[in-house]
């Protein structure tokens, strides 16, 4: 007879998130038994963040004031960019429970870019307004003069030398008003 042994190994869930500076990380501990929470920074250094056993929480000194456990959720308050990295939850025997890869983004960098973009937009709009104010009195009469010349040229070519519009010419406002007056 052959004996067969099977081992069942569950894979720990892995997730990723991106949070803003000053926000709070909510880390589900997944199980109600005693666990250890480890933090591995982007540089690769690992530190035990805390041990949680029921309501007893024992955190490393640099995290003690920022960690709170509510129910089965660990809260890391007031995030800073150096909090970016992997958060690993392990049972006391070392069994992997979950892994969270978190990135803390600096909101100030985004606002600085938006401020510069807004400034460029305002300056462009102001420049166009100034350009319109100074060139408007010159350009508008010039354009009217050019349209009048074009109109007279087109009217003259379609009508010959007379004042009456030809077959294909569009009547002017003056022509329409003249034709609308009753003959007496």
GROMACS .gro file of C-alpha atoms in nm:
model
  184
    1UNK     CA    1   0.000   0.000   0.000
    2UNK     CA    2   0.106   0.350  -0.077
    3UNK     CA    3   0.064   0.628   0.168
    4UNK     CA    4  -0.001   0.969   0.033
    5UNK     CA    5   0.052   1.288   0.225
    6UNK     CA    6  -0.090   1.617   0.109
    7UNK     CA    7  -0.015   1.952   0.254
    8UNK     CA    8  -0.252   2.238   0.205
    9UNK     CA    9  -0.092   2.580   0.211
   10UNK     CA   10  -0.306   2.888   0.185
   11UNK     CA   11  -0.165   3.189   0.011
   12UNK     CA   12  -0.186   3.513   0.200
   13UNK     CA   13  -0.383   3.788   0.030
   14UNK     CA   14  -0.171   4.068  -0.110
   15UNK     CA   15  -0.305   4.413  -0.184
   16UNK     CA   16  -0.182   4.760  -0.265
   17UNK     CA   17  -0.308   5.107  -0.186
   18UNK     CA   18  -0.209   5.471  -0.227
   19UNK     CA   19  -0.290   5.718   0.050
   20UNK     CA   20  -0.234   6.090   0.102
   21UNK     CA   21   0.002   6.241   0.358
   22UNK     CA   22  -0.181   6.294   0.686
   23UNK     CA   23  -0.445   6.025   0.620
   24UNK     CA   24  -0.480   5.698   0.815
   25UNK     CA   25  -0.396   5.342   0.714
   26UNK     CA   26  -0.663   5.083   0.800
   27UNK     CA   27  -0.503   4.738   0.810
   28UNK     CA   28  -0.739   4.442   0.859
   29UNK     CA   29  -0.561   4.188   1.078
   30UNK     CA   30  -0.767   3.905   0.915
   31UNK     CA   31  -0.767   3.677   1.223
   32UNK     CA   32  -0.860   3.722   1.588
   33UNK     CA   33  -0.562   3.531   1.728
   34UNK     CA   34  -0.232   3.691   1.828
   35UNK     CA   35  -0.047   3.847   1.533
   36UNK     CA   36   0.264   4.048   1.459
   37UNK     CA   37   0.264   4.338   1.217
   38UNK     CA   38   0.590   4.401   1.034
   39UNK     CA   39   0.686   4.702   0.824
   40UNK     CA   40   0.944   4.683   0.545
   41UNK     CA   41   1.045   5.023   0.409
   42UNK     CA   42   1.128   5.096   0.045
   43UNK     CA   43   1.497   5.079   0.138
   44UNK     CA   44   1.447   4.719   0.255
   45UNK     CA   45   1.485   4.762   0.631
   46UNK     CA   46   1.227   4.565   0.831
   47UNK     CA   47   1.094   4.650   1.177
   48UNK     CA   48   0.825   4.491   1.390
   49UNK     CA   49   0.554   4.755   1.408
   50UNK     CA   50   0.357   4.587   1.686
   51UNK     CA   51   0.218   4.269   1.835
   52UNK     CA   52  -0.157   4.237   1.880
   53UNK     CA   53  -0.320   3.981   2.105
   54UNK     CA   54  -0.687   4.052   2.161
   55UNK     CA   55  -0.700   4.398   2.317
   56UNK     CA   56  -0.333   4.398   2.414
   57UNK     CA   57  -0.119   4.600   2.177
   58UNK     CA   58   0.260   4.626   2.210
   59UNK     CA   59   0.413   4.865   1.957
   60UNK     CA   60   0.768   4.977   1.892
   61UNK     CA   61   0.837   5.322   2.045
   62UNK     CA   62   0.846   5.513   1.713
   63UNK     CA   63   0.493   5.390   1.628
   64UNK     CA   64   0.332   5.373   1.975
   65UNK     CA   65   0.168   5.717   1.954
   66UNK     CA   66   0.036   5.663   1.600
   67UNK     CA   67  -0.107   5.310   1.625
   68UNK     CA   68  -0.457   5.229   1.741
   69UNK     CA   69  -0.634   4.892   1.725
   70UNK     CA   70  -1.012   4.898   1.695
   71UNK     CA   71  -1.178   4.559   1.683
   72UNK     CA   72  -0.972   4.361   1.434
   73UNK     CA   73  -0.836   4.663   1.247
   74UNK     CA   74  -0.502   4.832   1.304
   75UNK     CA   75  -0.498   5.207   1.235
   76UNK     CA   76  -0.173   5.387   1.160
   77UNK     CA   77  -0.246   5.758   1.199
   78UNK     CA   78  -0.100   6.068   1.029
   79UNK     CA   79   0.087   5.901   0.745
   80UNK     CA   80   0.413   6.049   0.616
   81UNK     CA   81   0.602   5.957   0.295
   82UNK     CA   82   0.848   5.742   0.495
   83UNK     CA   83   0.553   5.514   0.586
   84UNK     CA   84   0.552   5.386   0.227
   85UNK     CA   85   0.639   5.018   0.209
   86UNK     CA   86   0.505   4.669   0.284
   87UNK     CA   87   0.294   4.590   0.589
   88UNK     CA   88   0.295   4.219   0.669
   89UNK     CA   89   0.063   4.049   0.918
   90UNK     CA   90   0.194   3.718   1.059
   91UNK     CA   91   0.069   3.474   1.316
   92UNK     CA   92   0.294   3.418   1.618
   93UNK     CA   93   0.438   3.103   1.459
   94UNK     CA   94   0.541   3.305   1.150
   95UNK     CA   95   0.258   3.198   0.919
   96UNK     CA   96   0.187   3.472   0.669
   97UNK     CA   97  -0.164   3.619   0.704
   98UNK     CA   98  -0.163   3.920   0.466
   99UNK     CA   99   0.061   4.169   0.289
  100UNK     CA  100  -0.022   4.529   0.203
  101UNK     CA  101   0.198   4.740  -0.024
  102UNK     CA  102   0.123   5.104   0.059
  103UNK     CA  103   0.244   5.423  -0.105
  104UNK     CA  104   0.203   5.757   0.070
  105UNK     CA  105   0.183   6.036  -0.187
  106UNK     CA  106   0.279   6.389  -0.101
  107UNK     CA  107  -0.022   6.608  -0.180
  108UNK     CA  108   0.193   6.924  -0.171
  109UNK     CA  109   0.374   6.819  -0.490
  110UNK     CA  110   0.044   6.787  -0.677
  111UNK     CA  111  -0.081   7.123  -0.552
  112UNK     CA  112   0.244   7.293  -0.654
  113UNK     CA  113   0.201   7.169  -1.012
  114UNK     CA  114  -0.163   7.275  -1.014
  115UNK     CA  115  -0.071   7.619  -0.880
  116UNK     CA  116   0.184   7.667  -1.158
  117UNK     CA  117  -0.067   7.550  -1.420
  118UNK     CA  118  -0.326   7.793  -1.281
  119UNK     CA  119  -0.075   8.079  -1.288
  120UNK     CA  120   0.013   8.010  -1.651
  121UNK     CA  121  -0.355   8.003  -1.744
  122UNK     CA  122  -0.427   8.332  -1.569
  123UNK     CA  123  -0.124   8.499  -1.728
  124UNK     CA  124  -0.226   8.376  -2.074
  125UNK     CA  125  -0.581   8.503  -2.024
  126UNK     CA  126  -0.454   8.841  -1.901
  127UNK     CA  127  -0.218   8.871  -2.199
  128UNK     CA  128  -0.505   8.798  -2.440
  129UNK     CA  129  -0.722   9.060  -2.268
  130UNK     CA  130  -0.450   9.325  -2.291
  131UNK     CA  131  -0.387   9.231  -2.652
  132UNK     CA  132  -0.757   9.263  -2.728
  133UNK     CA  133  -0.788   9.600  -2.553
  134UNK     CA  134  -0.492   9.750  -2.739
  135UNK     CA  135  -0.542   9.589  -3.078
  136UNK     CA  136  -0.923   9.598  -3.080
  137UNK     CA  137  -0.956   9.968  -3.170
  138UNK     CA  138  -0.708   9.921  -3.456
  139UNK     CA  139  -0.805   9.578  -3.588
  140UNK     CA  140  -1.184   9.613  -3.581
  141UNK     CA  141  -1.197   9.930  -3.799
  142UNK     CA  142  -0.937   9.781  -4.035
  143UNK     CA  143  -1.144   9.462  -4.071
  144UNK     CA  144  -1.461   9.666  -4.135
  145UNK     CA  145  -1.275   9.868  -4.399
  146UNK     CA  146  -1.155   9.548  -4.569
  147UNK     CA  147  -1.504   9.393  -4.562
  148UNK     CA  148  -1.653   9.713  -4.708
  149UNK     CA  149  -1.395   9.712  -4.989
  150UNK     CA  150  -1.463   9.345  -5.056
  151UNK     CA  151  -1.835   9.404  -5.054
  152UNK     CA  152  -1.811   9.697  -5.297
  153UNK     CA  153  -1.587   9.495  -5.528
  154UNK     CA  154  -1.827   9.197  -5.526
  155UNK     CA  155  -2.131   9.418  -5.572
  156UNK     CA  156  -1.968   9.604  -5.857
  157UNK     CA  157  -1.868   9.286  -6.043
  158UNK     CA  158  -2.206   9.115  -6.013
  159UNK     CA  159  -2.410   9.425  -6.090
  160UNK     CA  160  -2.196   9.589  -6.352
  161UNK     CA  161  -2.159   9.960  -6.280
  162UNK     CA  162  -2.518  10.024  -6.170
  163UNK     CA  163  -2.666  10.049  -5.825
  164UNK     CA  164  -2.922   9.772  -5.870
  165UNK     CA  165  -2.825   9.421  -5.753
  166UNK     CA  166  -2.781   9.158  -6.021
  167UNK     CA  167  -2.953   8.821  -6.038
  168UNK     CA  168  -2.705   8.643  -5.808
  169UNK     CA  169  -2.628   8.930  -5.572
  170UNK     CA  170  -2.770   8.941  -5.221
  171UNK     CA  171  -2.967   9.261  -5.156
  172UNK     CA  172  -2.825   9.502  -4.902
  173UNK     CA  173  -3.005   9.633  -4.600
  174UNK     CA  174  -3.044   9.971  -4.776
  175UNK     CA  175  -3.191   9.802  -5.086
  176UNK     CA  176  -3.445   9.615  -4.875
  177UNK     CA  177  -3.547   9.935  -4.693
  178UNK     CA  178  -3.583  10.123  -5.020
  179UNK     CA  179  -3.802   9.852  -5.168
  180UNK     CA  180  -4.020   9.834  -4.857
  181UNK     CA  181  -4.126  10.201  -4.870
  182UNK     CA  182  -4.469  10.240  -5.021
  183UNK     CA  183  -4.480  10.411  -5.356
  184UNK     CA  184  -4.679  10.728  -5.346
   0.00000   0.00000   0.00000
